PDB file of C-alpha atoms in Angstrom:
ATOM      1  CA  UNK A   1       4.295  25.316  13.062  1.00  0.00           C
ATOM      2  CA  UNK A   2       3.427  21.598  13.015  1.00  0.00           C
ATOM      3  CA  UNK A   3       6.023  18.872  13.463  1.00  0.00           C
ATOM      4  CA  UNK A   4       5.492  15.508  11.802  1.00  0.00           C
ATOM      5  CA  UNK A   5       7.749  12.462  11.635  1.00  0.00           C
ATOM      6  CA  UNK A   6       7.470   9.567   9.194  1.00  0.00           C
ATOM      7  CA  UNK A   7       8.147   6.005  10.364  1.00  0.00           C
ATOM      8  CA  UNK A   8       8.095   2.564   8.781  1.00  0.00           C
ATOM      9  CA  UNK A   9       4.869   0.622   9.261  1.00  0.00           C
ATOM     10  CA  UNK A  10       6.693  -1.823  11.521  1.00  0.00           C
ATOM     11  CA  UNK A  11       8.461   0.829  13.644  1.00  0.00           C
ATOM     12  CA  UNK A  12       6.352   0.212  16.768  1.00  0.00           C
ATOM     13  CA  UNK A  13       6.554  -3.588  16.607  1.00  0.00           C
ATOM     14  CA  UNK A  14      10.173  -3.900  15.448  1.00  0.00           C
ATOM     15  CA  UNK A  15      11.997  -0.894  16.908  1.00  0.00           C
ATOM     16  CA  UNK A  16      15.010   0.183  14.895  1.00  0.00           C
ATOM     17  CA  UNK A  17      15.423   3.875  14.019  1.00  0.00           C
ATOM     18  CA  UNK A  18      12.528   5.377  15.961  1.00  0.00           C
ATOM     19  CA  UNK A  19      11.608   5.591  19.625  1.00  0.00           C
ATOM     20  CA  UNK A  20       7.852   5.901  19.124  1.00  0.00           C
ATOM     21  CA  UNK A  21       7.069   6.255  22.839  1.00  0.00           C
ATOM     22  CA  UNK A  22       9.682   9.004  23.136  1.00  0.00           C
ATOM     23  CA  UNK A  23       8.492  10.813  20.014  1.00  0.00           C
ATOM     24  CA  UNK A  24       4.767  10.715  20.828  1.00  0.00           C
ATOM     25  CA  UNK A  25       4.587  13.659  23.280  1.00  0.00           C
ATOM     26  CA  UNK A  26       6.916  15.815  21.160  1.00  0.00           C
ATOM     27  CA  UNK A  27       5.312  15.678  17.714  1.00  0.00           C
ATOM     28  CA  UNK A  28       2.035  16.822  16.224  1.00  0.00           C
ATOM     29  CA  UNK A  29       1.707  13.939  13.770  1.00  0.00           C
ATOM     30  CA  UNK A  30       3.279  10.590  13.072  1.00  0.00           C
ATOM     31  CA  UNK A  31       3.055   9.511   9.441  1.00  0.00           C
ATOM     32  CA  UNK A  32       2.959   5.736   9.364  1.00  0.00           C
ATOM     33  CA  UNK A  33       4.381   4.595   6.034  1.00  0.00           C
ATOM     34  CA  UNK A  34       1.864   1.793   5.568  1.00  0.00           C
ATOM     35  CA  UNK A  35       3.355   0.516   2.347  1.00  0.00           C
ATOM     36  CA  UNK A  36       6.395  -1.369   1.035  1.00  0.00           C
ATOM     37  CA  UNK A  37       5.342  -4.577   2.770  1.00  0.00           C
ATOM     38  CA  UNK A  38       6.441  -6.152  -0.515  1.00  0.00           C
ATOM     39  CA  UNK A  39       9.021  -4.271  -2.570  1.00  0.00           C
ATOM     40  CA  UNK A  40      10.837  -4.562  -5.888  1.00  0.00           C
ATOM     41  CA  UNK A  41      13.383  -6.946  -4.346  1.00  0.00           C
ATOM     42  CA  UNK A  42      10.831  -9.241  -2.646  1.00  0.00           C
ATOM     43  CA  UNK A  43      11.298 -12.934  -3.321  1.00  0.00           C
ATOM     44  CA  UNK A  44       7.565 -13.482  -3.760  1.00  0.00           C
ATOM     45  CA  UNK A  45       4.925 -11.310  -5.399  1.00  0.00           C
ATOM     46  CA  UNK A  46       2.753  -9.797  -2.682  1.00  0.00           C
ATOM     47  CA  UNK A  47       0.745  -6.713  -1.753  1.00  0.00           C
ATOM     48  CA  UNK A  48       2.477  -3.388  -1.211  1.00  0.00           C
ATOM     49  CA  UNK A  49      -0.037  -2.333   1.456  1.00  0.00           C
ATOM     50  CA  UNK A  50      -1.986  -5.335   2.856  1.00  0.00           C
ATOM     51  CA  UNK A  51      -4.649  -4.484   5.422  1.00  0.00           C
ATOM     52  CA  UNK A  52      -4.741  -8.089   6.643  1.00  0.00           C
ATOM     53  CA  UNK A  53      -2.956 -11.395   6.203  1.00  0.00           C
ATOM     54  CA  UNK A  54      -0.477 -11.667   9.074  1.00  0.00           C
ATOM     55  CA  UNK A  55      -2.818 -13.482  11.471  1.00  0.00           C
ATOM     56  CA  UNK A  56      -3.560 -16.157   8.873  1.00  0.00           C
ATOM     57  CA  UNK A  57       0.133 -16.588   8.086  1.00  0.00           C
ATOM     58  CA  UNK A  58      -0.328 -15.294   4.564  1.00  0.00           C
ATOM     59  CA  UNK A  59       2.159 -12.425   5.021  1.00  0.00           C
ATOM     60  CA  UNK A  60       4.821 -11.663   7.606  1.00  0.00           C
ATOM     61  CA  UNK A  61       3.225  -8.317   8.433  1.00  0.00           C
ATOM     62  CA  UNK A  62       0.180  -6.186   7.665  1.00  0.00           C
ATOM     63  CA  UNK A  63      -1.182  -2.712   8.325  1.00  0.00           C
ATOM     64  CA  UNK A  64      -3.776  -3.570  10.982  1.00  0.00           C
ATOM     65  CA  UNK A  65      -1.266  -5.524  13.099  1.00  0.00           C
ATOM     66  CA  UNK A  66       1.191  -2.643  12.921  1.00  0.00           C
ATOM     67  CA  UNK A  67      -1.469  -0.078  13.829  1.00  0.00           C
ATOM     68  CA  UNK A  68      -2.346  -2.002  16.998  1.00  0.00           C
ATOM     69  CA  UNK A  69       1.276  -1.614  18.071  1.00  0.00           C
ATOM     70  CA  UNK A  70       1.419   2.104  17.274  1.00  0.00           C
ATOM     71  CA  UNK A  71      -1.775   2.806  19.209  1.00  0.00           C
ATOM     72  CA  UNK A  72      -0.069   1.582  22.378  1.00  0.00           C
ATOM     73  CA  UNK A  73       2.279   4.563  22.183  1.00  0.00           C
ATOM     74  CA  UNK A  74       0.612   7.388  20.312  1.00  0.00           C
ATOM     75  CA  UNK A  75      -2.937   8.832  20.332  1.00  0.00           C
ATOM     76  CA  UNK A  76      -5.015   8.066  17.259  1.00  0.00           C
ATOM     77  CA  UNK A  77      -5.555  11.739  16.427  1.00  0.00           C
ATOM     78  CA  UNK A  78      -1.785  12.148  15.933  1.00  0.00           C
ATOM     79  CA  UNK A  79      -1.586   9.360  13.347  1.00  0.00           C
ATOM     80  CA  UNK A  80      -1.597   9.974   9.612  1.00  0.00           C
ATOM     81  CA  UNK A  81      -1.934   6.746   7.637  1.00  0.00           C
ATOM     82  CA  UNK A  82       0.451   6.643   4.688  1.00  0.00           C
ATOM     83  CA  UNK A  83      -1.251   5.363   1.547  1.00  0.00           C
ATOM     84  CA  UNK A  84       0.426   4.404  -1.740  1.00  0.00           C
ATOM     85  CA  UNK A  85      -0.444   5.749  -5.158  1.00  0.00           C
ATOM     86  CA  UNK A  86       1.738   2.980  -6.597  1.00  0.00           C
ATOM     87  CA  UNK A  87       2.401  -0.721  -6.529  1.00  0.00           C
ATOM     88  CA  UNK A  88       5.156  -3.190  -7.283  1.00  0.00           C
ATOM     89  CA  UNK A  89       5.607  -5.215 -10.443  1.00  0.00           C
ATOM     90  CA  UNK A  90       7.606  -8.405 -10.935  1.00  0.00           C
ATOM     91  CA  UNK A  91       8.364 -11.128 -13.390  1.00  0.00           C
ATOM     92  CA  UNK A  92       7.093 -14.266 -11.647  1.00  0.00           C
ATOM     93  CA  UNK A  93       7.705 -17.976 -12.098  1.00  0.00           C
ATOM     94  CA  UNK A  94       4.022 -18.891 -11.679  1.00  0.00           C
ATOM     95  CA  UNK A  95       0.734 -17.287 -12.584  1.00  0.00           C
ATOM     96  CA  UNK A  96      -0.688 -16.374  -9.169  1.00  0.00           C
ATOM     97  CA  UNK A  97      -0.088 -13.982  -6.265  1.00  0.00           C
ATOM     98  CA  UNK A  98       2.585 -15.320  -3.954  1.00  0.00           C
ATOM     99  CA  UNK A  99       4.550 -16.798  -6.853  1.00  0.00           C
ATOM    100  CA  UNK A 100       8.352 -16.537  -6.611  1.00  0.00           C
ATOM    101  CA  UNK A 101       9.825 -13.509  -8.362  1.00  0.00           C
ATOM    102  CA  UNK A 102      12.819 -13.453 -10.655  1.00  0.00           C
ATOM    103  CA  UNK A 103      15.839 -11.687  -9.099  1.00  0.00           C
ATOM    104  CA  UNK A 104      16.193  -8.034 -10.105  1.00  0.00           C
ATOM    105  CA  UNK A 105      12.896  -8.130 -12.033  1.00  0.00           C
ATOM    106  CA  UNK A 106      10.966  -5.861  -9.655  1.00  0.00           C
ATOM    107  CA  UNK A 107      10.007  -2.279 -10.359  1.00  0.00           C
ATOM    108  CA  UNK A 108       7.693   0.419  -9.083  1.00  0.00           C
ATOM    109  CA  UNK A 109       4.367   0.552 -10.915  1.00  0.00           C
ATOM    110  CA  UNK A 110       2.674   3.911 -10.463  1.00  0.00           C
ATOM    111  CA  UNK A 111      -1.106   4.045 -10.481  1.00  0.00           C
ATOM    112  CA  UNK A 112      -0.781   5.867 -13.796  1.00  0.00           C
ATOM    113  CA  UNK A 113       1.218   2.959 -15.297  1.00  0.00           C
ATOM    114  CA  UNK A 114      -1.327   0.384 -14.119  1.00  0.00           C
ATOM    115  CA  UNK A 115      -4.199   2.351 -15.656  1.00  0.00           C
ATOM    116  CA  UNK A 116      -2.298   2.759 -18.932  1.00  0.00           C
ATOM    117  CA  UNK A 117      -1.663  -1.009 -19.056  1.00  0.00           C
ATOM    118  CA  UNK A 118      -5.339  -1.741 -18.421  1.00  0.00           C
ATOM    119  CA  UNK A 119      -6.398   0.690 -21.162  1.00  0.00           C
ATOM    120  CA  UNK A 120      -3.832  -0.468 -23.731  1.00  0.00           C
ATOM    121  CA  UNK A 121      -4.002  -4.213 -23.193  1.00  0.00           C
ATOM    122  CA  UNK A 122      -7.632  -4.591 -22.100  1.00  0.00           C
ATOM    123  CA  UNK A 123      -8.698  -8.224 -22.371  1.00  0.00           C
ATOM    124  CA  UNK A 124      -5.119  -9.521 -22.277  1.00  0.00           C
ATOM    125  CA  UNK A 125      -4.829  -8.632 -18.599  1.00  0.00           C
ATOM    126  CA  UNK A 126      -6.338 -10.711 -15.826  1.00  0.00           C
ATOM    127  CA  UNK A 127      -7.545  -8.557 -12.935  1.00  0.00           C
ATOM    128  CA  UNK A 128      -7.765 -10.118  -9.507  1.00  0.00           C
ATOM    129  CA  UNK A 129      -8.638  -9.281  -5.921  1.00  0.00           C
ATOM    130  CA  UNK A 130      -6.658 -10.574  -2.949  1.00  0.00           C
ATOM    131  CA  UNK A 131      -9.340 -10.872  -0.262  1.00  0.00           C
ATOM    132  CA  UNK A 132      -6.784 -11.592   2.483  1.00  0.00           C
ATOM    133  CA  UNK A 133      -4.836  -8.401   1.791  1.00  0.00           C
ATOM    134  CA  UNK A 134      -7.829  -6.350   0.565  1.00  0.00           C
ATOM    135  CA  UNK A 135      -5.792  -5.458  -2.499  1.00  0.00           C
ATOM    136  CA  UNK A 136      -6.096  -5.687  -6.280  1.00  0.00           C
ATOM    137  CA  UNK A 137      -3.517  -7.160  -8.608  1.00  0.00           C
ATOM    138  CA  UNK A 138      -3.153  -7.705 -12.313  1.00  0.00           C
ATOM    139  CA  UNK A 139      -1.509 -10.570 -14.181  1.00  0.00           C
ATOM    140  CA  UNK A 140      -0.357 -10.410 -17.790  1.00  0.00           C
ATOM    141  CA  UNK A 141       2.234 -11.825 -20.148  1.00  0.00           C
ATOM    142  CA  UNK A 142       4.829  -9.803 -22.021  1.00  0.00           C
ATOM    143  CA  UNK A 143       7.495 -11.214 -24.329  1.00  0.00           C
ATOM    144  CA  UNK A 144       6.804 -14.695 -22.945  1.00  0.00           C
ATOM    145  CA  UNK A 145       7.227 -13.547 -19.325  1.00  0.00           C
ATOM    146  CA  UNK A 146       4.588 -13.800 -16.601  1.00  0.00           C
ATOM    147  CA  UNK A 147       4.168 -10.390 -14.942  1.00  0.00           C
ATOM    148  CA  UNK A 148       2.204  -9.487 -11.793  1.00  0.00           C
ATOM    149  CA  UNK A 149       1.469  -6.085 -10.270  1.00  0.00           C
ATOM    150  CA  UNK A 150       0.004  -5.474  -6.826  1.00  0.00           C
ATOM    151  CA  UNK A 151      -1.278  -1.921  -6.359  1.00  0.00           C
ATOM    152  CA  UNK A 152      -4.012   0.129  -4.707  1.00  0.00           C
ATOM    153  CA  UNK A 153      -7.175   1.212  -6.533  1.00  0.00           C
ATOM    154  CA  UNK A 154     -10.314   3.127  -5.457  1.00  0.00           C
ATOM    155  CA  UNK A 155     -11.811   0.008  -3.833  1.00  0.00           C
ATOM    156  CA  UNK A 156      -8.756  -0.868  -1.702  1.00  0.00           C
ATOM    157  CA  UNK A 157      -8.161   2.790  -0.894  1.00  0.00           C
ATOM    158  CA  UNK A 158     -11.752   3.086   0.291  1.00  0.00           C
ATOM    159  CA  UNK A 159     -11.168   0.336   2.885  1.00  0.00           C
ATOM    160  CA  UNK A 160      -8.046   2.111   4.145  1.00  0.00           C
ATOM    161  CA  UNK A 161      -9.927   5.403   4.458  1.00  0.00           C
ATOM    162  CA  UNK A 162     -12.733   3.642   6.340  1.00  0.00           C
ATOM    163  CA  UNK A 163     -10.101   2.453   8.820  1.00  0.00           C
ATOM    164  CA  UNK A 164      -8.775   6.004   9.214  1.00  0.00           C
ATOM    165  CA  UNK A 165     -12.275   7.236  10.024  1.00  0.00           C
ATOM    166  CA  UNK A 166     -13.190   4.345  12.320  1.00  0.00           C
ATOM    167  CA  UNK A 167     -10.025   4.799  14.390  1.00  0.00           C
ATOM    168  CA  UNK A 168     -10.317   8.617  14.413  1.00  0.00           C
ATOM    169  CA  UNK A 169      -6.877   9.143  12.910  1.00  0.00           C
ATOM    170  CA  UNK A 170      -5.645  12.627  12.064  1.00  0.00           C
ATOM    171  CA  UNK A 171      -5.785  11.897   8.336  1.00  0.00           C
ATOM    172  CA  UNK A 172      -3.675  10.436   5.548  1.00  0.00           C
ATOM    173  CA  UNK A 173      -0.395  11.077   3.796  1.00  0.00           C
ATOM    174  CA  UNK A 174       0.232  10.010   0.189  1.00  0.00           C
ATOM    175  CA  UNK A 175       3.310   8.542  -1.436  1.00  0.00           C
ATOM    176  CA  UNK A 176       3.734   9.972  -3.890  1.00  0.00           C
ATOM    177  CA  UNK A 177       1.814  12.872  -5.316  1.00  0.00           C
ATOM    178  CA  UNK A 178       1.853  12.703  -9.081  1.00  0.00           C
ATOM    179  CA  UNK A 179       1.991   8.898  -9.262  1.00  0.00           C
ATOM    180  CA  UNK A 180      -1.689   8.993 -10.207  1.00  0.00           C
ATOM    181  CA  UNK A 181      -0.989  10.996 -13.391  1.00  0.00           C
ATOM    182  CA  UNK A 182      -4.140  12.541 -14.837  1.00  0.00           C
ATOM    183  CA  UNK A 183      -6.349   9.896 -13.222  1.00  0.00           C
ATOM    184  CA  UNK A 184      -8.740  11.429 -10.687  1.00  0.00           C
ATOM    185  CA  UNK A 185     -10.503   8.380  -9.202  1.00  0.00           C
ATOM    186  CA  UNK A 186      -8.186   8.027  -6.176  1.00  0.00           C
ATOM    187  CA  UNK A 187      -8.774  11.682  -5.314  1.00  0.00           C
ATOM    188  CA  UNK A 188     -12.518  11.223  -5.760  1.00  0.00           C
ATOM    189  CA  UNK A 189     -12.515   8.477  -3.119  1.00  0.00           C
ATOM    190  CA  UNK A 190     -10.583  10.712  -0.708  1.00  0.00           C
ATOM    191  CA  UNK A 191     -12.946  13.626  -1.352  1.00  0.00           C
ATOM    192  CA  UNK A 192     -16.061  11.511  -0.845  1.00  0.00           C
ATOM    193  CA  UNK A 193     -14.792   9.867   2.359  1.00  0.00           C
ATOM    194  CA  UNK A 194     -13.595  13.072   3.975  1.00  0.00           C
ATOM    195  CA  UNK A 195     -16.306  15.364   2.601  1.00  0.00           C
ATOM    196  CA  UNK A 196     -13.888  17.695   0.850  1.00  0.00           C
TER     197      UNK A 196
END
């Protein structure tokens, strides 16, 4: 029997529901939900799972800053890094990442949805890379609206898996299985990094 507990990415730096120091000796794994840094209701369009950006003031929080806090309380081998197979999509007032979002315009964009958009709309979609967050995004227009999706792809996932290996974490957890649809490239990155 193995006991794991899932906690928000900010749980060690902004204690609320979890006592990480108290949990550490009593669990086998802590799943750090390293996503939802920007959500459907966010007021600006930003990355769901930014590796960096807090120290430069780009974002209020990021994964690496949160991990530093967790490692003060729990051994690395007990940590499972939560990775998203999805992103967030918004109608935005501008045409760039960080643009203000329209209220109630946000939605979850599964990896499958992003790939379908890229296949269906091809050259109409502008693909970008946020080097501060280490995250891809796409921008497109639909019915006269500017739309932006931040998500994770094989490249951004590869950086997260490198971090897992460098810090000797116990592994990864995925939210959510099935969000990739029939696409296999995210699994291929996991298999190649972990030698599965």
